[in-house]
């Protein structure tokens, strides 16, 4: 068994325009590996190529160049999809069906046996909190309710690899919290999770490793802890220091050939990293 | 298995749409109204009208509905991105296409079966209230072609393949039929249909008297009678079963009585029919062929929809459907230009010099038009009404040929669709 759940090598996608001229480079030479059992966050501002990456992995788009593997198989392999769960960035579901019917349809596509299917559907509908609405057509669902049923369909096949594109969009705070708990539960079960988002709060306490994309180019990749601790940088957290003392400390450091990078008030650090990287470009 | 899941899903989606019920309701209304449509003054016109209305109007309505649904299904899924849900599962794209086709084929079958049952029950009901003579079309006849045809004596002249005979025993037209009783069956009766051309030197007359002889080929058993042959109207005669059953061969002779009258004859102008009562069976065969037509339309509509957006896909399906019905016209289109330009027997005042431009246009479009008419599906093959209206048993070979044609055409279409759809990206 391959030790990588996702392996991407030099993946590039250039969208073509109507005349098939190459126009928009959405993803440039992306290479990364996601290990099994890992929760991996793919971060980036709007339009940085996160969704494009996922669509390439799932074979909805074909790469301009490069290759990718899912769970050790080339991602074009159909069979591998039975072990993958996918939640698209918006919920695209058949509006004429109700919650039960749509889960049943997807369950059948995974060739899950009738009895097993039925029990999974019951459990999932309960887990995502839609028990009272299970017979209602999806056309009457709210955005957040659709998101929940979308999540349920993504895991109906008990996947080894779960790909979530902005899972918390449209969810209330409780819903977002439940998603986080769910992701941690996946980790406990040994599943791999690929999480795409621009909401850092989603990522911070959940992901083992993250990558940050900007304009389709990979900027940083590493474990969250690693990224947050820069070995050659020292940060003092001080309280109740007068302005004069601050200047005195600064001049002392300068006399000793130290670089003062910044003096200010600390903030949420992952956000700093994110914003610094994006600003630099 | 996956194919049938998709098919079931497609079917379920379609039957939850309102448009289907609107069109079905309209179809049912038309079927019910059909016997009250004004008809010409012919005994079985009322029943014929019900058949025509069903196969031409109601079925056209259904074709419209089926095209609207099947040509838009995939484009809407791609537009709404619901297709992501299916494509991210272990389902090959070919299976999606085939599943869609089967789903709409099932839908067509359901519509056709419901409406045709209604139609046929209604026809039976209406017909049972009509006198025997008005039910002439409710039969299924097998056609026999003349094995031999010649003129005894001398013909007057021949033009455009039609042999003209002058009245007064100058010449006698002779047709012979054999092998009529392959399966001797008491229920079978026989009739003969004359579709001769009539002209008279006595000025304008509506009909002329002719002598018709029908007899057993070997023993000369039979009878000769004088009948009046109407201009432009086929004449049908029952044949005494005795005559046919002995040897299974029949000779038929015709000549006009008056010296000033003429009849124009060819080999296929006299046809012999064995008559069974199997109208329902015949109708069922017509429905099978109609279903095959729907199947082909669905496949073509789905094929277009693997590449085109919803409105374009609908338009394309309708264009193909239309072109498939006017292939002869398309093939002759360049000929029309030609004719118009160099009229063969037009008055000299209309005669014009052929314009070089028209000849050029003709030259350019000739080949493409020919190819176009080859590529387009030939829906003429699916015309069953011509059999039903004449009460002719639809030959099993016809069904076989239509089935083979549909299979081949469908195979090619599905092959093309799968290639197109496999290459498709979903943005
Ligand atoms: N169908 C398309 N045709 C042309 N360009 C596209 C298409 N879809 C996306 N792009 C371009 O590709 C780039 C990456 O888009 P992508 O959807 O992958 O971004 P994203 O990281 O998912 O953004 P978001 O956070 O807003 O979801 C963008 O510049 C976008 O304009
Ligand atoms: Mg996105």
XYZ file of C-alpha atoms and ligand atoms in Angstrom:
740
model
C 0.000 0.000 0.000
C 1.280 3.376 -0.963
C 2.067 5.537 2.013
C 0.653 8.653 0.398
C -3.047 9.276 0.301
C -2.551 12.026 -2.256
C 0.475 12.491 -4.424
C 0.699 15.426 -6.807
C 3.570 15.937 -9.221
C 4.004 19.100 -11.243
C 0.275 19.611 -11.676
C -0.492 22.538 -13.983
C -3.815 23.763 -15.291
C -4.304 26.520 -17.813
C -7.943 27.279 -18.596
C -8.619 27.793 -22.264
C -11.002 30.344 -23.638
C -13.725 29.807 -26.182
C -11.281 29.634 -29.101
C -9.236 27.086 -27.174
C -6.445 29.579 -26.684
C -4.719 29.176 -23.374
C -5.728 31.996 -21.140
C -5.882 31.702 -17.378
C -3.103 29.868 -15.533
C -5.059 28.601 -12.542
C -2.465 26.237 -11.167
C 1.255 26.178 -11.851
C 3.514 23.210 -11.226
C 2.030 22.081 -7.943
C 3.786 19.205 -6.212
C 2.845 17.906 -2.810
C 2.219 14.715 -0.910
C -0.368 14.031 1.732
C 0.296 11.120 4.004
C -2.319 8.651 5.071
C -4.141 9.567 8.215
C -3.203 13.186 7.892
C -5.461 16.209 7.963
C -4.139 18.481 5.301
C -5.236 22.072 4.797
C -4.985 23.667 1.381
C -5.181 27.399 1.961
C -5.229 30.360 -0.333
C -7.158 33.504 -1.110
C -10.093 33.523 -3.537
C -9.086 32.384 -6.979
C -5.807 30.840 -5.908
C -6.521 27.465 -7.459
C -7.776 25.344 -4.576
C -10.959 24.194 -6.268
C -9.063 23.695 -9.507
C -6.671 21.351 -7.706
C -9.538 19.294 -6.346
C -11.295 19.078 -9.696
C -8.065 17.855 -11.258
C -7.729 15.221 -8.552
C -11.256 13.995 -9.164
C -10.936 13.945 -12.945
C -13.554 16.622 -13.526
C -10.817 18.572 -15.281
C -7.806 17.263 -17.145
C -4.387 18.681 -16.259
C -2.459 20.691 -18.810
C 0.559 18.842 -17.454
C 1.545 16.875 -14.402
C 0.150 13.813 -12.664
C -1.628 12.904 -9.512
C -2.332 9.767 -7.524
C -5.019 9.060 -4.977
C -4.483 6.261 -2.453
C -1.736 4.892 -4.646
C -3.738 4.761 -7.881
C -3.607 7.224 -10.768
C -6.436 9.645 -10.133
C -8.012 8.774 -13.502
C -8.713 5.284 -12.145
C -12.442 4.857 -11.634
C -12.239 2.203 -8.956
C -10.399 4.427 -6.536
C -13.373 6.730 -6.344
C -15.247 4.212 -4.246
C -12.849 5.075 -1.414
C -13.138 8.819 -1.783
C -15.676 11.220 -0.369
C -16.124 14.616 -1.946
C -17.929 17.722 -0.807
C -17.963 20.375 -3.560
C -17.505 24.034 -2.708
C -21.181 24.676 -3.210
C -23.861 22.122 -2.690
C -24.917 20.805 -6.060
C -27.693 18.346 -5.414
C -30.811 17.201 -7.219
C -33.480 19.510 -5.923
C -36.362 17.229 -6.859
C -35.318 14.534 -4.414
C -35.603 14.479 -0.658
C -32.789 13.790 1.801
C -33.472 10.087 1.957
C -33.776 9.637 -1.795
C -30.592 11.489 -2.617
C -28.526 9.544 -0.115
C -30.087 6.359 -1.434
C -29.149 7.318 -5.010
C -25.520 8.010 -4.121
C -25.395 4.938 -1.929
C -26.543 2.831 -4.874
C -23.874 4.362 -7.104
C -21.330 3.091 -4.588
C -22.974 -0.309 -4.816
C -23.710 -0.433 -1.093
C -26.082 -3.259 -0.268
C -29.665 -2.408 0.532
C -29.687 -3.148 4.256
C -26.363 -1.513 4.916
C -27.435 1.465 2.816
C -30.585 1.939 4.781
C -28.870 1.870 8.148
C -26.149 4.259 6.967
C -28.725 6.686 5.612
C -30.612 6.691 8.891
C -27.432 7.243 10.862
C -26.114 9.988 8.584
C -29.361 11.913 8.508
C -29.391 11.829 12.283
C -25.719 12.804 12.535
C -26.108 15.883 10.352
C -29.223 16.897 12.267
C -31.792 16.613 9.477
C -33.995 13.959 11.023
C -37.119 16.163 11.038
C -36.671 17.106 7.368
C -35.776 13.766 5.817
C -38.880 13.599 3.605
C -38.745 17.202 2.464
C -37.609 17.883 -1.104
C -34.214 19.556 -1.207
C -35.730 22.476 -3.092
C -37.175 23.549 0.243
C -33.900 23.287 2.153
C -31.927 26.251 3.467
C -28.330 26.717 2.385
C -26.942 25.324 5.609
C -29.269 22.332 5.499
C -28.098 21.609 1.961
C -24.519 21.822 3.183
C -25.297 19.261 5.824
C -26.868 16.827 3.410
C -23.920 17.444 1.082
C -21.600 16.405 3.853
C -23.674 13.321 4.534
C -23.454 12.235 0.883
C -19.687 12.796 0.934
C -19.186 10.156 3.602
C -21.901 7.674 2.747
C -19.312 5.266 1.326
C -17.167 5.365 4.493
C -14.265 6.799 2.471
C -10.557 6.501 3.217
C -9.908 9.935 1.780
C -12.300 12.809 2.338
C -11.973 15.892 0.166
C -13.806 18.876 1.582
C -13.975 22.141 -0.360
C -14.876 24.918 2.063
C -16.979 22.669 4.257
C -18.092 25.370 6.658
C -19.396 27.831 4.088
C -23.008 28.584 4.838
C -22.995 26.846 8.185
C -23.884 28.453 11.491
C -21.244 28.563 14.257
C -22.556 25.365 15.744
C -22.441 23.704 12.361
C -18.851 24.862 11.809
C -17.924 23.528 15.185
C -19.580 20.202 14.412
C -17.616 19.970 11.183
C -14.372 20.497 13.067
C -15.317 17.773 15.507
C -16.260 15.534 12.606
C -12.894 16.080 10.967
C -11.116 15.199 14.185
C -13.315 12.109 14.382
C -12.172 11.182 10.844
C -8.585 11.445 12.032
C -9.322 9.154 14.930
C -10.749 6.631 12.459
C -7.547 6.852 10.429
C -9.068 8.624 7.433
C -7.164 11.164 5.428
C -8.740 14.593 5.017
C -7.957 17.191 2.393
C -9.482 20.436 3.521
C -9.659 23.467 1.267
C -10.542 26.764 2.746
C -9.643 30.384 3.162
C -11.078 30.463 6.659
C -8.043 30.146 8.899
C -10.185 29.495 11.913
C -11.238 26.246 10.236
C -7.701 25.113 9.951
C -5.860 26.266 12.957
C -6.741 23.664 15.532
C -7.527 20.899 13.105
C -4.875 20.483 10.430
C -1.631 18.594 10.819
C -0.048 20.204 7.799
C -1.000 23.025 5.516
C -0.020 24.387 2.123
C -0.679 27.920 1.021
C -1.401 28.635 -2.621
C -1.437 32.028 -4.205
C -2.258 32.710 -7.852
C -1.886 29.009 -8.506
C 1.638 28.797 -7.100
C 2.561 26.908 -3.970
C 4.010 29.375 -1.437
C 4.577 27.380 1.726
C 4.046 23.847 2.865
C 4.701 22.376 6.265
C 3.264 21.350 9.587
C 1.326 24.014 11.358
C 3.672 23.946 14.327
C 6.734 24.226 12.123
C 5.327 27.136 10.218
C 4.396 28.928 13.359
C 7.792 28.612 14.972
C 10.597 30.375 13.165
C 13.825 29.189 14.757
C 15.898 32.293 14.176
C 13.238 34.659 15.337
C 12.666 35.447 18.980
C 9.513 37.071 20.192
C 9.162 38.748 23.558
C 5.742 38.981 24.977
C 5.817 41.783 27.514
C 3.188 43.593 29.446
C 3.312 47.033 31.078
C 6.466 48.380 29.399
C 6.790 52.157 29.018
C 7.495 53.726 25.616
C 10.982 54.814 26.773
C 11.830 51.309 27.884
C 10.718 49.895 24.554
C 13.097 52.268 22.755
C 15.871 51.388 25.170
C 15.418 47.679 24.524
C 15.339 48.272 20.782
C 18.580 50.266 20.793
C 20.185 47.639 23.011
C 19.336 44.933 20.493
C 20.649 47.056 17.633
C 23.914 47.620 19.457
C 24.294 43.850 19.675
C 23.763 43.515 15.817
C 20.267 42.061 16.173
C 17.542 42.866 13.599
C 14.367 44.158 15.053
C 11.748 42.769 12.686
C 8.698 44.209 14.265
C 7.515 45.786 17.395
C 3.838 45.663 18.068
C 1.014 43.782 19.580
C 0.779 40.085 18.891
C -2.175 38.712 16.975
C -3.402 35.354 15.770
C -0.263 34.007 14.248
C -1.508 31.805 11.438
C -3.322 34.797 10.093
C -0.007 36.713 10.177
C 1.705 34.083 8.137
C -1.118 33.946 5.664
C -1.380 37.654 5.204
C 2.375 38.178 5.007
C 2.681 35.622 2.250
C -0.162 37.000 0.235
C 0.991 40.609 0.713
C 4.522 39.769 -0.422
C 3.213 38.819 -3.863
C -26.169 -2.179 -12.710
C -24.920 1.387 -12.436
C -26.528 2.049 -15.813
C -29.931 1.123 -14.437
C -29.451 3.250 -11.348
C -28.784 6.232 -13.596
C -31.669 5.208 -15.849
C -34.032 4.980 -12.901
C -32.819 8.320 -11.609
C -33.301 9.929 -15.024
C -36.756 8.456 -15.355
C -37.712 9.652 -11.892
C -36.473 13.151 -12.625
C -38.462 13.270 -15.866
C -41.725 12.087 -14.366
C -41.481 14.712 -11.661
C -41.492 17.464 -14.275
C -44.721 19.219 -15.110
C -44.125 19.536 -18.824
C -44.638 15.818 -19.252
C -48.097 15.902 -17.723
C -49.093 18.956 -19.714
C -48.136 17.259 -22.982
C -49.709 13.945 -21.989
C -52.913 15.710 -21.004
C -52.969 17.519 -24.310
C -52.315 14.236 -26.116
C -55.213 12.550 -24.334
C -57.509 15.432 -25.156
C -56.574 15.220 -28.820
C -57.089 11.454 -28.863
C -60.538 11.890 -27.375
C -61.418 14.680 -29.790
C -60.128 12.833 -32.863
C -63.395 11.128 -33.917
C -65.135 14.485 -33.950
C -62.734 16.074 -36.397
C -64.343 16.783 -39.772
C -63.506 14.134 -42.336
C -64.101 13.507 -45.991
C -67.157 11.520 -46.939
C -65.653 8.062 -47.018
C -67.000 5.146 -45.031
C -63.930 4.390 -42.909
C -62.692 7.969 -42.764
C -63.568 8.328 -39.107
C -61.405 5.435 -38.001
C -58.656 6.530 -40.353
C -58.790 9.982 -38.834
C -58.265 8.530 -35.372
C -55.209 6.666 -36.602
C -53.789 9.667 -38.415
C -54.339 11.974 -35.476
C -52.682 9.544 -33.108
C -49.641 8.742 -35.191
C -49.106 12.195 -36.648
C -50.302 14.688 -34.049
C -50.199 12.969 -30.676
C -46.922 11.204 -31.373
C -45.413 14.468 -32.624
C -46.432 16.055 -29.358
C -44.736 13.238 -27.491
C -41.607 13.602 -29.612
C -41.529 17.274 -28.679
C -41.827 16.390 -25.000
C -39.204 13.678 -25.145
C -36.778 15.925 -27.027
C -37.308 18.763 -24.552
C -36.480 16.431 -21.686
C -33.713 14.303 -23.145
C -31.841 17.100 -24.902
C -31.656 19.180 -21.735
C -30.998 16.570 -19.084
C -27.218 16.415 -19.343
C -26.724 20.146 -20.057
C -28.768 21.066 -16.998
C -26.809 18.627 -14.872
C -23.595 20.136 -16.123
C -24.872 23.677 -15.637
C -26.167 22.968 -12.120
C -23.035 20.905 -11.491
C -25.138 18.092 -10.075
C -23.057 15.972 -12.415
C -20.138 16.383 -9.956
C -21.999 14.195 -7.527
C -22.191 11.381 -10.054
C -18.744 11.829 -11.560
C -17.046 11.721 -8.177
C -18.502 8.261 -7.671
C -17.116 5.153 -9.372
C -19.274 5.661 -12.477
C -17.816 5.775 -15.968
C -18.970 8.517 -18.255
C -20.164 6.084 -20.897
C -22.472 4.553 -18.321
C -23.897 7.958 -17.519
C -24.735 8.504 -21.193
C -26.234 5.050 -21.647
C -28.128 5.361 -18.373
C -29.651 8.613 -19.564
C -30.649 7.022 -22.861
C -32.262 4.045 -21.167
C -34.076 6.331 -18.735
C -35.629 8.328 -21.531
C -36.318 5.197 -23.552
C -38.311 3.889 -20.587
C -40.102 7.187 -20.352
C -40.969 7.081 -24.067
C -42.172 3.516 -23.739
C -44.422 4.457 -20.860
C -45.913 7.419 -22.700
C -46.437 5.467 -25.911
C -47.988 2.479 -24.160
C -50.422 4.571 -22.129
C -51.524 6.706 -25.059
C -51.716 3.880 -27.561
C -53.782 1.695 -25.241
C -56.150 4.589 -24.858
C -56.191 5.159 -28.599
C -56.767 1.555 -29.586
C -59.470 1.001 -26.979
C -61.188 4.138 -28.150
C -60.943 3.111 -31.803
C -62.505 -0.260 -30.978
C -65.231 1.426 -29.042
C -66.047 3.983 -31.726
C -65.826 1.372 -34.482
C -68.211 -0.992 -32.729
C -70.871 1.687 -33.046
C -70.289 2.070 -36.775
C -71.724 -0.090 -39.551
C -69.559 -2.863 -40.973
C -68.636 -0.854 -44.066
C -67.075 1.851 -41.910
C -64.632 -0.549 -40.328
C -62.840 -1.453 -43.521
C -59.528 -0.215 -42.253
C -59.567 -2.371 -39.133
C -57.895 -5.344 -40.693
C -54.451 -6.613 -41.417
C -53.822 -7.816 -44.918
C -50.831 -9.494 -46.454
C -49.968 -8.182 -49.848
C -49.125 -10.319 -52.848
C -47.488 -8.897 -55.934
C -48.271 -10.099 -59.415
C -45.828 -12.742 -60.522
C -46.486 -12.232 -64.196
C -47.962 -9.398 -66.148
C -48.529 -9.056 -69.856
C -50.946 -7.837 -72.465
C -52.948 -10.383 -74.430
C -53.529 -8.962 -77.879
C -52.069 -5.557 -78.568
C -51.561 -2.497 -76.482
C -52.321 0.946 -77.792
C -49.139 2.651 -76.713
C -46.657 2.818 -73.845
C -45.532 5.961 -72.134
C -43.455 6.433 -68.994
C -43.683 2.752 -68.210
C -47.468 2.680 -68.331
C -49.078 0.455 -70.933
C -52.314 1.845 -72.366
C -55.037 -0.423 -73.643
C -57.842 0.618 -75.917
C -61.294 -0.675 -75.187
C -63.224 -3.328 -77.082
C -61.075 -6.467 -76.623
C -58.214 -5.034 -78.628
C -55.936 -5.958 -75.795
C -56.467 -7.511 -72.398
C -54.276 -6.816 -69.367
C -53.304 -9.986 -67.587
C -51.878 -10.490 -64.109
C -51.149 -13.808 -62.500
C -50.615 -14.533 -58.801
C -49.456 -17.734 -57.176
C -48.502 -19.228 -53.818
C -51.430 -17.536 -52.186
C -52.196 -20.340 -49.766
C -48.936 -21.055 -48.021
C -50.800 -21.542 -44.791
C -54.327 -22.678 -45.530
C -56.524 -20.992 -43.006
C -60.260 -20.782 -43.018
C -60.277 -17.369 -41.448
C -58.303 -15.950 -44.329
C -60.253 -14.338 -47.092
C -58.854 -12.680 -50.177
C -59.415 -9.416 -51.943
C -57.951 -7.712 -54.947
C -57.278 -4.034 -55.381
C -57.183 -2.275 -58.757
C -55.392 1.034 -59.043
C -55.558 1.627 -62.794
C -55.338 4.806 -64.792
C -58.426 5.702 -66.735
C -58.940 7.910 -69.743
C -61.840 8.296 -72.060
C -62.237 9.664 -75.557
C -65.882 10.367 -74.829
C -65.069 13.576 -73.051
C -65.024 13.917 -69.320
C -66.476 10.931 -67.533
C -66.223 9.956 -63.879
C -66.037 6.247 -64.505
C -65.796 3.724 -67.318
C -67.131 0.186 -67.563
C -64.516 -2.547 -67.616
C -64.631 -6.289 -67.782
C -62.822 -7.972 -64.917
C -62.110 -11.684 -64.857
C -60.882 -13.514 -61.802
C -60.240 -17.203 -62.130
C -58.278 -20.139 -60.860
C -55.106 -20.460 -62.906
C -55.469 -24.185 -63.583
C -59.112 -25.098 -63.829
C -60.502 -21.843 -65.066
C -62.921 -21.770 -62.166
C -64.134 -18.282 -61.428
C -66.218 -15.504 -62.816
C -66.137 -12.531 -65.117
C -68.078 -9.390 -64.391
C -68.559 -5.863 -65.631
C -67.586 -3.191 -63.162
C -67.397 0.525 -63.280
C -63.913 1.843 -62.705
C -63.740 5.303 -61.173
C -61.142 7.821 -62.172
C -58.438 8.246 -59.531
C -59.967 5.837 -57.101
C -58.799 2.321 -56.334
C -61.345 -0.428 -56.609
C -61.436 -3.318 -54.141
C -63.110 -6.672 -54.886
C -63.605 -9.686 -52.681
C -62.511 -12.957 -54.193
C -64.517 -16.109 -53.827
C -62.400 -18.258 -51.450
C -63.112 -21.313 -53.577
C -61.185 -19.806 -56.442
C -58.057 -19.326 -54.389
C -58.089 -22.394 -52.215
C -57.863 -25.012 -54.952
C -54.468 -24.207 -56.414
C -53.370 -21.074 -54.682
C -52.980 -19.375 -58.044
C -55.210 -16.738 -59.582
C -55.309 -15.049 -62.950
C -56.836 -11.624 -63.318
C -57.785 -9.988 -66.582
C -59.064 -6.494 -67.274
C -60.133 -4.607 -70.386
C -62.396 -1.615 -71.047
C -65.664 -2.218 -72.847
C -66.017 0.993 -74.813
C -63.830 1.460 -77.866
C -63.239 5.079 -76.868
C -62.016 4.218 -73.357
C -58.470 3.526 -72.305
C -56.887 2.045 -69.230
C -53.251 2.504 -68.265
C -51.690 -0.437 -66.455
C -48.417 -1.584 -64.933
C -47.443 -4.752 -63.154
C -47.969 -3.324 -59.676
C -51.361 -1.790 -60.354
C -53.210 -4.897 -59.328
C -52.495 -6.241 -55.868
C -53.928 -9.209 -54.103
C -54.411 -9.340 -50.345
C -55.093 -12.083 -47.896
C -57.200 -10.618 -45.153
C -56.857 -11.495 -41.496
C -58.626 -9.867 -38.635
C -55.406 -9.001 -36.739
C -55.801 -5.279 -36.404
C -54.634 -5.181 -32.780
C -51.576 -7.252 -33.581
C -50.810 -4.994 -36.506
C -51.308 -1.926 -34.344
C -48.945 -3.373 -31.759
C -46.323 -3.821 -34.439
C -46.780 -0.200 -35.464
C -46.291 0.819 -31.833
C -43.072 -1.183 -31.618
C -41.723 0.641 -34.664
C -42.851 3.953 -33.196
C -40.986 3.115 -30.024
C -37.834 2.422 -32.025
C -38.257 5.836 -33.596
C -38.484 7.441 -30.168
C -35.439 5.489 -29.064
C -33.456 6.831 -31.993
C -34.627 10.370 -31.286
C -33.641 10.037 -27.632
C -30.209 8.743 -28.574
C -29.669 11.592 -31.018
C -30.876 14.175 -28.505
C -28.642 12.779 -25.761
C -25.708 12.630 -28.157
C -26.103 16.319 -28.960
C -26.496 17.137 -25.302
C -23.134 15.612 -24.401
C -21.549 18.574 -26.114
C -24.089 21.356 -26.513
C -25.774 23.669 -24.065
C -29.454 23.118 -23.338
C -31.100 25.488 -25.861
C -28.682 24.625 -28.656
C -29.144 20.967 -27.918
C -32.933 21.249 -28.178
C -32.637 23.138 -31.443
C -30.182 20.616 -32.844
C -32.422 17.683 -31.956
C -35.388 19.354 -33.644
C -33.371 20.145 -36.760
C -32.227 16.547 -37.036
C -35.772 15.325 -36.438
C -37.088 17.600 -39.167
C -34.312 16.811 -41.635
C -34.828 13.101 -41.004
C -38.334 13.498 -42.379
C -37.456 15.486 -45.479
C -34.402 13.612 -46.680
C -35.779 13.244 -50.187
C -36.321 16.940 -50.364
C -32.790 17.611 -49.170
C -31.341 15.178 -51.658
C -33.276 16.813 -54.473
C -32.593 20.307 -53.351
C -29.846 20.890 -55.844
C -32.023 19.297 -58.484
C -34.710 21.849 -57.688
C -32.348 24.664 -58.455
C -31.515 22.921 -61.664
C -35.122 22.439 -62.664
C -35.967 25.960 -61.868
C -33.138 27.088 -64.025
C -33.643 24.885 -67.059
C -37.302 23.971 -67.153
C -37.729 20.860 -69.256
C -41.213 21.448 -70.570
C -41.891 25.009 -69.554
C -43.365 27.571 -71.826
C -40.777 29.332 -73.957
C -41.585 32.660 -72.343
C -40.381 31.384 -68.991
C -37.270 29.839 -70.467
C -34.241 31.654 -69.252
C -30.582 31.189 -69.763
C -29.046 29.279 -66.856
C -27.376 31.744 -64.562
C -23.743 30.922 -63.984
C -24.166 31.718 -60.307
C -26.901 29.141 -59.809
C -24.917 26.474 -61.571
C -21.994 27.320 -59.344
C -24.101 27.185 -56.181
C -25.559 23.922 -57.345
C -22.114 22.486 -57.941
C -20.927 23.536 -54.504
C -23.840 22.272 -52.444
C -24.461 19.058 -54.297
C -21.913 16.852 -52.522
C -22.459 18.275 -49.028
C -26.193 17.818 -49.402
C -25.712 14.248 -50.491
C -23.510 13.580 -47.495
C -25.888 15.394 -45.223
C -28.769 13.229 -46.340
C -26.674 10.123 -45.758
C -25.694 11.164 -42.239
C -29.166 12.200 -41.123
C -31.401 9.480 -39.714
C -34.030 8.311 -42.168
C -37.302 8.568 -40.267
C -39.260 7.523 -43.347
C -38.344 3.970 -42.460
C -40.405 4.302 -39.313
C -43.585 5.266 -41.127
C -46.190 2.748 -40.019
C -49.230 4.803 -40.798
C -49.077 3.915 -44.466
C -49.610 0.278 -43.507
C -52.357 0.908 -40.997
C -54.340 3.219 -43.246
C -54.423 0.624 -46.001
C -55.017 -2.176 -43.533
C -51.852 -3.902 -44.646
C -50.121 -6.294 -42.297
C -46.758 -4.813 -41.355
C -44.276 -7.428 -42.568
C -41.980 -8.799 -39.890
C -39.101 -8.099 -42.264
C -39.957 -4.410 -42.068
C -39.732 -4.515 -38.293
C -36.468 -6.423 -38.563
C -35.060 -3.880 -40.988
C -36.126 -0.965 -38.801
C -34.650 -2.691 -35.771
C -31.365 -3.286 -37.557
C -31.269 0.298 -38.789
C -31.961 1.642 -35.310
C -29.321 -0.600 -33.771
C -26.634 0.418 -36.214
C -27.478 4.102 -36.094
C -27.739 4.020 -32.296
C -24.447 2.176 -31.980
C -22.651 4.818 -33.999
C -24.304 7.625 -32.044
C -23.450 6.102 -28.672
C -19.889 5.555 -29.804
C -19.565 9.203 -30.823
C -21.252 10.412 -27.629
C -18.926 8.393 -25.454
C -15.880 9.855 -27.170
C -17.203 13.400 -26.866
C -18.285 12.971 -23.273
C -15.020 11.340 -22.182
C -13.093 14.347 -23.420
C -15.390 16.798 -21.733
C -14.199 18.935 -18.816
C -16.603 20.101 -16.148
C -15.777 23.646 -15.191
N -14.226 27.718 -15.643
C -13.195 28.547 -15.577
N -12.757 29.170 -16.709
C -11.722 29.995 -16.671
N -11.045 30.271 -15.564
C -11.431 29.700 -14.398
C -12.518 28.802 -14.361
N -12.687 28.395 -13.084
C -11.729 29.004 -12.369
N -10.965 29.796 -13.151
C -9.822 30.593 -12.724
O -8.887 29.758 -12.101
C -8.333 30.388 -10.977
C -8.472 29.498 -9.759
O -9.830 29.278 -9.464
P -10.297 28.323 -8.303
O -11.766 28.139 -8.444
O -9.471 27.105 -8.318
O -10.006 29.189 -7.018
P -10.240 28.862 -5.493
O -8.920 28.836 -4.883
O -11.085 27.670 -5.343
O -11.030 30.159 -5.029
P -12.209 30.314 -3.953
O -11.583 30.407 -2.648
O -12.860 31.559 -4.355
O -13.114 29.126 -4.092
C -9.046 31.710 -10.845
O -8.192 32.714 -11.330
C -10.246 31.606 -11.708
O -10.506 32.835 -12.324
Mg -12.950 27.290 -4.502
